[in-house]
PDB file of C-alpha atoms in Angstrom:
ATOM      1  CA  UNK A   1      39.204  64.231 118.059  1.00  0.00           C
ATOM      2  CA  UNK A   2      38.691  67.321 116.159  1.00  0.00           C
ATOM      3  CA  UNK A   3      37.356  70.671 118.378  1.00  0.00           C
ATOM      4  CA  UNK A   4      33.824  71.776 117.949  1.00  0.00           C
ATOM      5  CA  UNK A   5      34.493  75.013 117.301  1.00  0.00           C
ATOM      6  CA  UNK A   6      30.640  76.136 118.741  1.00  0.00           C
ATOM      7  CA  UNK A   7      31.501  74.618 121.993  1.00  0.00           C
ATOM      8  CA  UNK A   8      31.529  76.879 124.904  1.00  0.00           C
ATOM      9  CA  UNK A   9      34.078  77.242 127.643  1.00  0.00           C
ATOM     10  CA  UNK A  10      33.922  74.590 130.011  1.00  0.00           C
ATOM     11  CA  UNK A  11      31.968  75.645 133.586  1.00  0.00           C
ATOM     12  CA  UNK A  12      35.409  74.843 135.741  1.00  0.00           C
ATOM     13  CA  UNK A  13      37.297  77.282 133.679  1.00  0.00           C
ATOM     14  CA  UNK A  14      38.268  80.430 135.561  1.00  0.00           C
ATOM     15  CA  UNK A  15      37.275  83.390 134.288  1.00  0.00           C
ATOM     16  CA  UNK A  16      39.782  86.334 135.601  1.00  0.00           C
ATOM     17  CA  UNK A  17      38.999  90.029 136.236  1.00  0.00           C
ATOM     18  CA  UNK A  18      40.441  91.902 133.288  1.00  0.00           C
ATOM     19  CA  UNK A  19      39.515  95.011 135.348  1.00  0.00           C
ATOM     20  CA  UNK A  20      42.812  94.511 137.068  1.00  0.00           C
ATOM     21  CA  UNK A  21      45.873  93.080 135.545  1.00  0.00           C
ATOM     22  CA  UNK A  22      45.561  88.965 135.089  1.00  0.00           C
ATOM     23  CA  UNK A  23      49.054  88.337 134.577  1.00  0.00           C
ATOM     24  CA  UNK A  24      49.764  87.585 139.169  1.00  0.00           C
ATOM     25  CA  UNK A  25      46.993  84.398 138.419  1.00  0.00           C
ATOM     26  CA  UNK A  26      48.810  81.698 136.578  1.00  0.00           C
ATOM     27  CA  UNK A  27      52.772  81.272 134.915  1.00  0.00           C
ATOM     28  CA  UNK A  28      53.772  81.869 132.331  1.00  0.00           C
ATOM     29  CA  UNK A  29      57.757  81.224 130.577  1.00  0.00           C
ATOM     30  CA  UNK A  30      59.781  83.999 129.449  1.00  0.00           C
ATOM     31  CA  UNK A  31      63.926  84.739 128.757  1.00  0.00           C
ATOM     32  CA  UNK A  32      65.283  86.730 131.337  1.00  0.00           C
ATOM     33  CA  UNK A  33      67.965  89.747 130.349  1.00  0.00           C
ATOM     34  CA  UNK A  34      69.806  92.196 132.112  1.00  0.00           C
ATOM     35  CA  UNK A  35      69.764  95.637 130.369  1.00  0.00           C
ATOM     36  CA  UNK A  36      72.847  97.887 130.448  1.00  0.00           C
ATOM     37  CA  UNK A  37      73.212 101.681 130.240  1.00  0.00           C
ATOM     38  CA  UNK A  38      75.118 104.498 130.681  1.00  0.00           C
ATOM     39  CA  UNK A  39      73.695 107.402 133.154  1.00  0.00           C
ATOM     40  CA  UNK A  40      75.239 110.511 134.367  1.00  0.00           C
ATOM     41  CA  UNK A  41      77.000 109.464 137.160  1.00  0.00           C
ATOM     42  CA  UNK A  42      78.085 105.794 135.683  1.00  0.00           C
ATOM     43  CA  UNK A  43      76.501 103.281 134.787  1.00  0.00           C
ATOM     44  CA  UNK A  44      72.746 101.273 134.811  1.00  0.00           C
ATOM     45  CA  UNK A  45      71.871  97.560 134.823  1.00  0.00           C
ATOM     46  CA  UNK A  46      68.149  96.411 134.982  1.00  0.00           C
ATOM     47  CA  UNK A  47      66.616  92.762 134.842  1.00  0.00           C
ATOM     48  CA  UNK A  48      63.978  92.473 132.325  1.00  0.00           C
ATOM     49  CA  UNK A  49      61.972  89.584 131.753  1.00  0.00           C
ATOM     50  CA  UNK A  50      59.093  90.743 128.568  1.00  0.00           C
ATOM     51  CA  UNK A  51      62.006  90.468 126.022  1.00  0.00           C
ATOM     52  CA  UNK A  52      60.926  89.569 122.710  1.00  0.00           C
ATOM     53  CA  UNK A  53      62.697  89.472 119.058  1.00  0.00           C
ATOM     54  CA  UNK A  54      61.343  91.957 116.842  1.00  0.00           C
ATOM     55  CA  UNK A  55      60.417  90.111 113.247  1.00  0.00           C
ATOM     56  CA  UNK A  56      63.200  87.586 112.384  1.00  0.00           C
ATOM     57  CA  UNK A  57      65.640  90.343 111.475  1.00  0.00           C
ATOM     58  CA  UNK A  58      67.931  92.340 113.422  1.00  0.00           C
ATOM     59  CA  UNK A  59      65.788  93.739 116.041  1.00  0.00           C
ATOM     60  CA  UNK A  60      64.965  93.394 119.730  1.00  0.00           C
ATOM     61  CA  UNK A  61      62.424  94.731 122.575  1.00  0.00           C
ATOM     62  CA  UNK A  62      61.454  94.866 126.203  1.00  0.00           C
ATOM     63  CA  UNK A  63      58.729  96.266 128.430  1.00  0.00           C
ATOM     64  CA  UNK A  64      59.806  99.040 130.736  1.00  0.00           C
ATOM     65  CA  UNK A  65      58.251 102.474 132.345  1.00  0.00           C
ATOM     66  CA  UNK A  66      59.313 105.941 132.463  1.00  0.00           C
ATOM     67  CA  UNK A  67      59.271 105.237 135.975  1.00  0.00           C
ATOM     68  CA  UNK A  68      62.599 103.473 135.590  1.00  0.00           C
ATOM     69  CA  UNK A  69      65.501 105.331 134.833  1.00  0.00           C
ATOM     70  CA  UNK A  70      66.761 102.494 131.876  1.00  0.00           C
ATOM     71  CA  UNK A  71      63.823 104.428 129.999  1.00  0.00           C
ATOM     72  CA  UNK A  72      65.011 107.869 130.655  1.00  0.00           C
ATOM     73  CA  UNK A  73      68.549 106.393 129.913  1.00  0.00           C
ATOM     74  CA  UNK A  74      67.717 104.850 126.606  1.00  0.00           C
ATOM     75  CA  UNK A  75      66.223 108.037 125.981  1.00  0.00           C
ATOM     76  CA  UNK A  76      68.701 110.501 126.216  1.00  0.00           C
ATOM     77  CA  UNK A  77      72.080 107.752 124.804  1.00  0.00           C
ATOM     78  CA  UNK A  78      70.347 105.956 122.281  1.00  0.00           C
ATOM     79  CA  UNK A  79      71.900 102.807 122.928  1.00  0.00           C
ATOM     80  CA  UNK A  80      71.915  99.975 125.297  1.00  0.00           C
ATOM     81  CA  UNK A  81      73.137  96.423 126.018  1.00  0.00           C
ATOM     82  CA  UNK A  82      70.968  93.429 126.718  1.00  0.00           C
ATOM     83  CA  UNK A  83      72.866  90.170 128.881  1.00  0.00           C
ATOM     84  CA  UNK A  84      71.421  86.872 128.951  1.00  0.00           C
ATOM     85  CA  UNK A  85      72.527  85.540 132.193  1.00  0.00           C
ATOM     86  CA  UNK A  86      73.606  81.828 131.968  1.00  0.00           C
ATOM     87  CA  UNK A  87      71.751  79.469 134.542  1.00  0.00           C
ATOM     88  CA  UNK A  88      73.582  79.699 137.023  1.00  0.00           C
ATOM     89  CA  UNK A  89      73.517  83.692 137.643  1.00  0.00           C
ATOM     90  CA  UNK A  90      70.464  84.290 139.131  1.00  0.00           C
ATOM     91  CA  UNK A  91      71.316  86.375 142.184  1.00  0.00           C
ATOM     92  CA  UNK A  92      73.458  88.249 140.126  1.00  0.00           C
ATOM     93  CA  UNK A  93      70.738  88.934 137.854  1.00  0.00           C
ATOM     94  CA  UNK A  94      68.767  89.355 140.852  1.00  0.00           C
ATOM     95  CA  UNK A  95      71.156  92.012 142.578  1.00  0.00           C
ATOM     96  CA  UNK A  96      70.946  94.022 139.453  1.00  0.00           C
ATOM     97  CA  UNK A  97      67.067  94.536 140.871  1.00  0.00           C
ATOM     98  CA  UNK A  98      68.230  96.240 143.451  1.00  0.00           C
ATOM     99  CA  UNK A  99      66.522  99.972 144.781  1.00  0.00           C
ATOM    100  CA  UNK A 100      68.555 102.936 144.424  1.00  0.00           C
ATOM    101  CA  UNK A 101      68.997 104.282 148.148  1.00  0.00           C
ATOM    102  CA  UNK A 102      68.608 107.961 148.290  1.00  0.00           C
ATOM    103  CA  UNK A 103      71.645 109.772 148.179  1.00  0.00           C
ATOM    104  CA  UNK A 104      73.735 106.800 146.567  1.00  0.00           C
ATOM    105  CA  UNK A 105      73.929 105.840 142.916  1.00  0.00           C
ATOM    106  CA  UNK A 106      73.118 102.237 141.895  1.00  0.00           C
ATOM    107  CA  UNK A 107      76.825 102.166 140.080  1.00  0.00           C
ATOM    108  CA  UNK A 108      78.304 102.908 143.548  1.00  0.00           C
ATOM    109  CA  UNK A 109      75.807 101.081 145.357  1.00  0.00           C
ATOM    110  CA  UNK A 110      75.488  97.581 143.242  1.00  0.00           C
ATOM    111  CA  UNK A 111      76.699  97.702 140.086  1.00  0.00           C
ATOM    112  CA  UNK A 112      80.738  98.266 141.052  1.00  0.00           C
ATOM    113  CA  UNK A 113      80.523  95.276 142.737  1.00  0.00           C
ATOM    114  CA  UNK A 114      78.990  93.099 140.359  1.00  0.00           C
ATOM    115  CA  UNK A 115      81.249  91.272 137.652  1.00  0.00           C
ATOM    116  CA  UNK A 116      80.970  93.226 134.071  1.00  0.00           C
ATOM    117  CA  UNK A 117      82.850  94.919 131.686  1.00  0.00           C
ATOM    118  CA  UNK A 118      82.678  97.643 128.979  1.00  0.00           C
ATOM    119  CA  UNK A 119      80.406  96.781 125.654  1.00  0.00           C
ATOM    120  CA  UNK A 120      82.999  97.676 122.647  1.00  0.00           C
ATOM    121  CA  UNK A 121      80.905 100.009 120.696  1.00  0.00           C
ATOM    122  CA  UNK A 122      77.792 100.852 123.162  1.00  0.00           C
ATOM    123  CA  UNK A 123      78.807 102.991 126.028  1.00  0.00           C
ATOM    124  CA  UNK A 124      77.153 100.465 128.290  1.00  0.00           C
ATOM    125  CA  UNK A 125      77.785  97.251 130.427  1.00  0.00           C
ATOM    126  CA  UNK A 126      77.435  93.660 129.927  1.00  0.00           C
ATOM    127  CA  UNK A 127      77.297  91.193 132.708  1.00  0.00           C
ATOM    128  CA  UNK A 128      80.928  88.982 132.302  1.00  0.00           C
ATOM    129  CA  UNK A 129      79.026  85.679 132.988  1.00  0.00           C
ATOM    130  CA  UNK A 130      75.890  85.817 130.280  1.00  0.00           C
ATOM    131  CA  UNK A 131      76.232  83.355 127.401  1.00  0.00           C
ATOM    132  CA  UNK A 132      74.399  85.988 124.857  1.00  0.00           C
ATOM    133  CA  UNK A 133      75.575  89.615 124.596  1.00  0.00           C
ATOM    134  CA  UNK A 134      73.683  92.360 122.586  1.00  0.00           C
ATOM    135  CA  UNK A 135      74.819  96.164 121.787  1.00  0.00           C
ATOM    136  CA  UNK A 136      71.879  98.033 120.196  1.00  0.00           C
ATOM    137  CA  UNK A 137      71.084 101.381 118.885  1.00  0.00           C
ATOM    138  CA  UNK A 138      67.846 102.910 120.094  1.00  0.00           C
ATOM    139  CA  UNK A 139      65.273 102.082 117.033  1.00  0.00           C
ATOM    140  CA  UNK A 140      61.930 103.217 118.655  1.00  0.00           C
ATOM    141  CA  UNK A 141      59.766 103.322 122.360  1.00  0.00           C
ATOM    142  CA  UNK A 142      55.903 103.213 121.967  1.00  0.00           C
ATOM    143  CA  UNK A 143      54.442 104.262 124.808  1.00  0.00           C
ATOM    144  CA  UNK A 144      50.795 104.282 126.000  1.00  0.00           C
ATOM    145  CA  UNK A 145      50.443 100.398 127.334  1.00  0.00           C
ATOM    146  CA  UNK A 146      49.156 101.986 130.147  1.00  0.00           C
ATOM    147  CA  UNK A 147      52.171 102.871 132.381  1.00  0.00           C
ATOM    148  CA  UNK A 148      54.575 100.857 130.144  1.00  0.00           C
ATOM    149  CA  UNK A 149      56.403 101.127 127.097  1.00  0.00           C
ATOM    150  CA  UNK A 150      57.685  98.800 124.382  1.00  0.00           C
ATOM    151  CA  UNK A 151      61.555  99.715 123.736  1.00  0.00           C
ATOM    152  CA  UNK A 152      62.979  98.738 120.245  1.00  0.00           C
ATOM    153  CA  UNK A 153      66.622  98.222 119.415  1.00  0.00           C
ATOM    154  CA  UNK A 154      68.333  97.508 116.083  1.00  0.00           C
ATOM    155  CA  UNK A 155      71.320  95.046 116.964  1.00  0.00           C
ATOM    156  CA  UNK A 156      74.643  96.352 115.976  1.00  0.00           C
ATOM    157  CA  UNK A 157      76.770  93.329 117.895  1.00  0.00           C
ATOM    158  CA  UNK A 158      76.273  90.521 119.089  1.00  0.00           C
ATOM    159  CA  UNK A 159      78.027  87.532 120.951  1.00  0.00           C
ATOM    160  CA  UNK A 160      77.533  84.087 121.768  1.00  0.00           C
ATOM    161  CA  UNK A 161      79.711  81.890 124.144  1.00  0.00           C
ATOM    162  CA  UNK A 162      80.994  78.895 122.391  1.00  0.00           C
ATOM    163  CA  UNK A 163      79.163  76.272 124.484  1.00  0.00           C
ATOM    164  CA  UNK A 164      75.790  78.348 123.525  1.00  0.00           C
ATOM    165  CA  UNK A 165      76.644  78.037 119.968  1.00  0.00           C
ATOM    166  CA  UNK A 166      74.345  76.282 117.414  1.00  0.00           C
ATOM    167  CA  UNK A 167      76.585  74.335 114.610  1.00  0.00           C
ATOM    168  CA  UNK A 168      75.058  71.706 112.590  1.00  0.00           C
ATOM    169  CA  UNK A 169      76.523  68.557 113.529  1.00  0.00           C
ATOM    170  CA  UNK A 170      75.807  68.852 117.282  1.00  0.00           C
ATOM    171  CA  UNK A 171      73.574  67.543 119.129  1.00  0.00           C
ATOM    172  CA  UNK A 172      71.258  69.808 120.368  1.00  0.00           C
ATOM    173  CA  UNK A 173      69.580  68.143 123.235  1.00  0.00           C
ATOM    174  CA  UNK A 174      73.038  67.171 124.874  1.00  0.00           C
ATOM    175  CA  UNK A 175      74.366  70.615 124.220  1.00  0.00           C
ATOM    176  CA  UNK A 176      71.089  72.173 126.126  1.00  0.00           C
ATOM    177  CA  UNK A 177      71.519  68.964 128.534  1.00  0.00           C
ATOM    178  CA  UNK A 178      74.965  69.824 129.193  1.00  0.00           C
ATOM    179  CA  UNK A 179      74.492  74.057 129.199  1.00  0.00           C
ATOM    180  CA  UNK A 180      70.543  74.839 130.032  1.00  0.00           C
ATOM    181  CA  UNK A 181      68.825  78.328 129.733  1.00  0.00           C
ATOM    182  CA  UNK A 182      68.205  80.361 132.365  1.00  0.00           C
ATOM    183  CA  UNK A 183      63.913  81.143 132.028  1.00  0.00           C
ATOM    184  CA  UNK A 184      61.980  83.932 133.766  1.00  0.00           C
ATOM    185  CA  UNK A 185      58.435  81.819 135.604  1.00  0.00           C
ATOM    186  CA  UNK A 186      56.619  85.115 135.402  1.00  0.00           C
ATOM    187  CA  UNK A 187      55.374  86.194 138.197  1.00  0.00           C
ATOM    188  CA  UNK A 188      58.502  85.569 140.918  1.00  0.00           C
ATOM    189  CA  UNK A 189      60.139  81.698 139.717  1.00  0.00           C
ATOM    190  CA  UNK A 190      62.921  80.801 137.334  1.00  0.00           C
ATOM    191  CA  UNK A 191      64.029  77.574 135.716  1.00  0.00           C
ATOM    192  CA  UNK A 192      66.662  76.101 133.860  1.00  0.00           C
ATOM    193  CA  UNK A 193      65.469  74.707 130.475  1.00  0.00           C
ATOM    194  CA  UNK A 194      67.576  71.275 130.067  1.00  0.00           C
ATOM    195  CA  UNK A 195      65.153  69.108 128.074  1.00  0.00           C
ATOM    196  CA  UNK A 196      63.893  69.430 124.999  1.00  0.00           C
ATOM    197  CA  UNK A 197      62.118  68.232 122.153  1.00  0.00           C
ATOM    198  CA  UNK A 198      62.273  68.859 118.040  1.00  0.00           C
ATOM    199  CA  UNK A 199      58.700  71.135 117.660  1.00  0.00           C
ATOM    200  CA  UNK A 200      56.128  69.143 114.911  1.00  0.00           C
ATOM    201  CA  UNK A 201      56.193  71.267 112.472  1.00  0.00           C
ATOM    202  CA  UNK A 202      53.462  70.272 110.249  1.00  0.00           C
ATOM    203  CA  UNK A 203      54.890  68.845 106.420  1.00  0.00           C
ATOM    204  CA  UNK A 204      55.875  71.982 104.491  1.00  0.00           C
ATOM    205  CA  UNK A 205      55.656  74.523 106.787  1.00  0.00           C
ATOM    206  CA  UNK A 206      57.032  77.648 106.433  1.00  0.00           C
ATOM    207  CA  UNK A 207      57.870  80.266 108.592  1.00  0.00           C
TER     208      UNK A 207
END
């Protein structure tokens, strides 16, 4: 039945506080990457979970805060990796979270135990077991989202695990079936994406 586009919200809706952040009152899906880079005394790796293509070319981005030292990182190298854990990696994504101790790096601390290994042009680390690996040059930060920033990167390399791979004459539900996605359920959940369905596209759309 078509929406009456003068109707008003319905009484039993919430209405939230946009005072104060909304984002702790209801879930939301989003990809889930580990971001690698290079700091004076070794090496960085950060989960990040507001990860978004940049326009359908080349380009990637992620929320983060000059409170976190992948910002200052980024800042200073110009470059960093992005890992996209397969489903199965969560508390090794999850270690990657891990506080700096005073006194300690995080590369002696966490990230020497973890399993990773060198990015071939980015001085940076990828996680071994992702099934998507990114090296990217620095492209731009905006800052001013109140204590956040929007990183860019343009993507100079990137790598897919075979099973991960999209080729024509496969069938996509068994392949995502068979190897599911690991998703970010913003605020504090994950899930692994198995089942899906061909989007509706209306007739002659175009993107």
């Amino acid at each position: 039945m078509p929406v009456n586009m003068t109707t008003p919200i319905s009484r039993n809706w919430v209405t939230l506080n946009t005072d104060l952040p909304i984002w702790s009152h209801f879930f939301m899906i989003a990809p889930l990457a580990v971001v690698g880079t290079r700091e004076e005394e070794g090496y960085d790796l950060a989960p990040k979970h507001m990860i978004t293509p940049m326009g359908f070319g080349n380009y990637i981005g992620f929320v983060c805060t000059p409170a976190h030292g992948t910002y200052h990182n980024i800042k200073a190298r110009g470059e960093f990796t992005m890992s996209f854990p397969m489903a199965d990696q969560t508390l090794i994504t999850s270690l990657t979270a891990s506080p700096r101790q005073s006194g300690i790096s995080k590369a002696a601390q966490i990230i020497e135990t973890l399993p990773t290994h060198r990015a071939i042009e980015v001085d940076a680390l990828f996680l071994e077991q992702a099934y998507l690996k990114l090296e990217c040059k620095h492209f731009k930060t905006i800052d001013g989202f109140g204590s956040n920033s929007l990183i860019t990167g343009r993507i100079l390399h990137a790598y897919v695990h075979p099973d991960y791979l999209r080729v024509s004459e496969q069938d996509e539900q068994s392949m995502l079936h068979e190897h599911p996605l690991l998703a970010y359920v913003a605020e504090g959940r994950f899930g692994r994406v198995a089942e899906t369905y061909h989007f509706p596209f209306p007739k002659g759309f175009k993107r």
